[in-house]
Amino acid sequence: MPISANNTKRKSWIEVPVDSDFPIQNIPFGVFITKDDVITIGTRIGDCAIDMGALQQLNYFEGIELTDDMFMQDTLNDFISDGKKTWRLVRNRLAELFDETNPKLRDNKEHREIVIFNVKYIEMQLPVLIGDYTDFFSNKEHAVNVGKIYRDPEHLLSPNWLHIPVAYHGRSSSIIPSGIPVHRPMGQTLPNGEKTPVFGPSRLVDFELETAFITTDVNVMGENIPINEAEDYIFGMVILNDWSARDIQKWEYEPLGPFLSKNFATSISPWIITMDALEPFRAKGPKQDPAPLPYLQQKGKHNFDINLEVAIQPENSEATIVTISNVKHMYWSMSQQLTHHTSNGCRVNSGDMMGSGTVSGTTQDSFGSMLELTLGGKTPIKLSDGSERKFINDGDTVIMKGFCKNNGVRIGFGEVSTKLLPPFVRK
Ligand code: MN
């Protein structure tokens, strides 16, 4: 079935601002609360949020097999469970409906008023109930940079790194959408030169610039997914900020990996950009040397050309972009990550989320964390208000954005924007 929603020539009867992340070629999926306090599944074109629950009630999805309340839910999990064919039918239908040549909804004022809201008046929610969250470590530049700070110079990469998409199991309970502030975590750290640890606010709160993919029901327990099928189980992607407390991380991470240094918060952008929408932006990944074991070998383009940036906005001041990177740098592809994840029979369900790992480029201005940008806090970054940052200060807002562009079409992710608050104080 063709992805007619990707037609680059198509224009919408909804006005789309120049350089919007959400032209009619995007058609992402999300969950929002309308100003009438109704929660619904929806999409977005330009600055208009579109209530898909209302569209379904008004019969605009006629002919597509969907349960009656499919879009009147507070998560996308059931829709995602319906599989790739349904996602494509629905996205194609939305593209048709909002095509400038289609009068059906365009010329029905009463329906338009029920279905379309300015994004100013909605509140985005988490798009899925995330059952399980895994965070990979799949960017070689990041792994080497972290190796330079934490490991010995002879062995910057751990011996397994070129053979396994390394990951840890994260915590889904602290995943939040853009806009929800985060408290600076308390935790146990070992001060430099000391022999006994202390407990207190983390002094080294950092972001990690990542993307994440969201899966449909992948397998039954015990079953593995071959590499050439893995992409069929990936619904779409978001931008992810893997908040990290470096001083807590350094003290706790051996021998089992990150724990409380990471699970106090993980922020994501609220619109899921489908893999169908990202299809025109495929890119070849870096050459893998040594060749991975056969179960992880793949040919063709399995990376995606997604531009990423991070800005820091101090309280009452303007934002400064501190890094610009691109997802095409990832060493391990999403299909390799998912195949590896199920290779032992681990079950992966609809709504599970897999983080990419920090996306760093090859140069100092393209690194995906403050740890790397400031060489572990040694070389501070200057912001446009003249202040300096080694890590993130209380009151700072970290803003991550992502977009793809080619053949005159630009689609984007919107943003994930999160303010860091002082430590929580119990009243
Ligand atoms: Mn991470």
Coordinates of N, CA, C and O and ligand atoms in Angstrom, one line a residue, residues 133 135-137 142 168 208-210 240 242-244 246 262 355-358, ligand 1:
Y133 N 10.8 0.7 29.2 CA 11.6 1.7 28.6 C 13.1 1.2 28.7 O 13.5 0.8 29.7
D135 N 17.1 2.1 27.3 CA 17.9 3.2 26.7 C 19.2 2.6 26.2 O 20.0 1.9 27.0
F136 N 19.4 2.7 24.9 CA 20.7 2.2 24.3 C 21.8 3.2 24.5 O 21.7 4.3 25.1
F137 N 22.9 2.8 23.9 CA 24.2 3.6 24.0 C 24.9 3.4 22.7 O 26.0 2.8 22.6
H142 N 29.8 9.3 21.1 CA 29.4 9.5 22.5 C 30.1 8.5 23.4 O 30.7 8.8 24.5
Y168 N 20.6 -0.3 28.9 CA 20.2 -0.6 30.2 C 18.7 -0.5 30.2 O 18.1 0.3 29.4
E208 N 20.9 14.5 28.1 CA 21.4 13.7 27.0 C 20.4 13.9 25.8 O 19.2 13.6 26.0
L209 N 21.0 14.3 24.7 CA 20.2 14.5 23.5 C 20.0 13.1 22.8 O 21.0 12.5 22.4
E210 N 18.7 12.7 22.8 CA 18.5 11.4 22.2 C 17.2 11.4 21.4 O 16.4 12.3 21.5
L240 N 14.1 12.7 22.8 CA 14.1 12.3 24.2 C 15.3 13.0 24.9 O 16.4 13.1 24.4
D242 N 17.3 12.4 28.1 CA 17.6 11.5 29.2 C 18.4 12.2 30.3 O 19.6 12.2 30.3
W243 N 17.6 12.9 31.2 CA 18.2 13.6 32.3 C 19.2 12.8 33.0 O 18.9 11.6 33.4
S244 N 20.4 13.3 33.4 CA 21.4 12.5 34.0 C 22.1 13.3 35.1 O 22.5 14.4 34.8
R246 N 25.4 13.4 36.8 CA 26.7 12.8 36.5 C 27.4 12.4 37.8 O 28.1 11.4 37.8
K262 N 19.6 8.4 36.6 CA 18.9 8.5 35.3 C 17.4 8.4 35.5 O 16.6 9.0 34.7
G355 N 15.2 4.3 23.8 CA 16.0 5.4 23.6 C 17.3 5.1 22.8 O 17.8 3.9 22.9
S356 N 17.7 6.0 22.0 CA 18.9 5.8 21.1 C 20.2 5.7 21.8 O 21.1 5.1 21.3
G357 N 20.3 6.4 22.9 CA 21.6 6.8 23.5 C 21.9 8.2 22.9 O 21.4 8.6 21.9
T358 N 22.8 8.9 23.7 CA 23.2 10.2 23.3 C 23.7 10.3 21.9 O 24.5 9.6 21.5
Ligands
MN1 MN 21.0 8.0 27.7

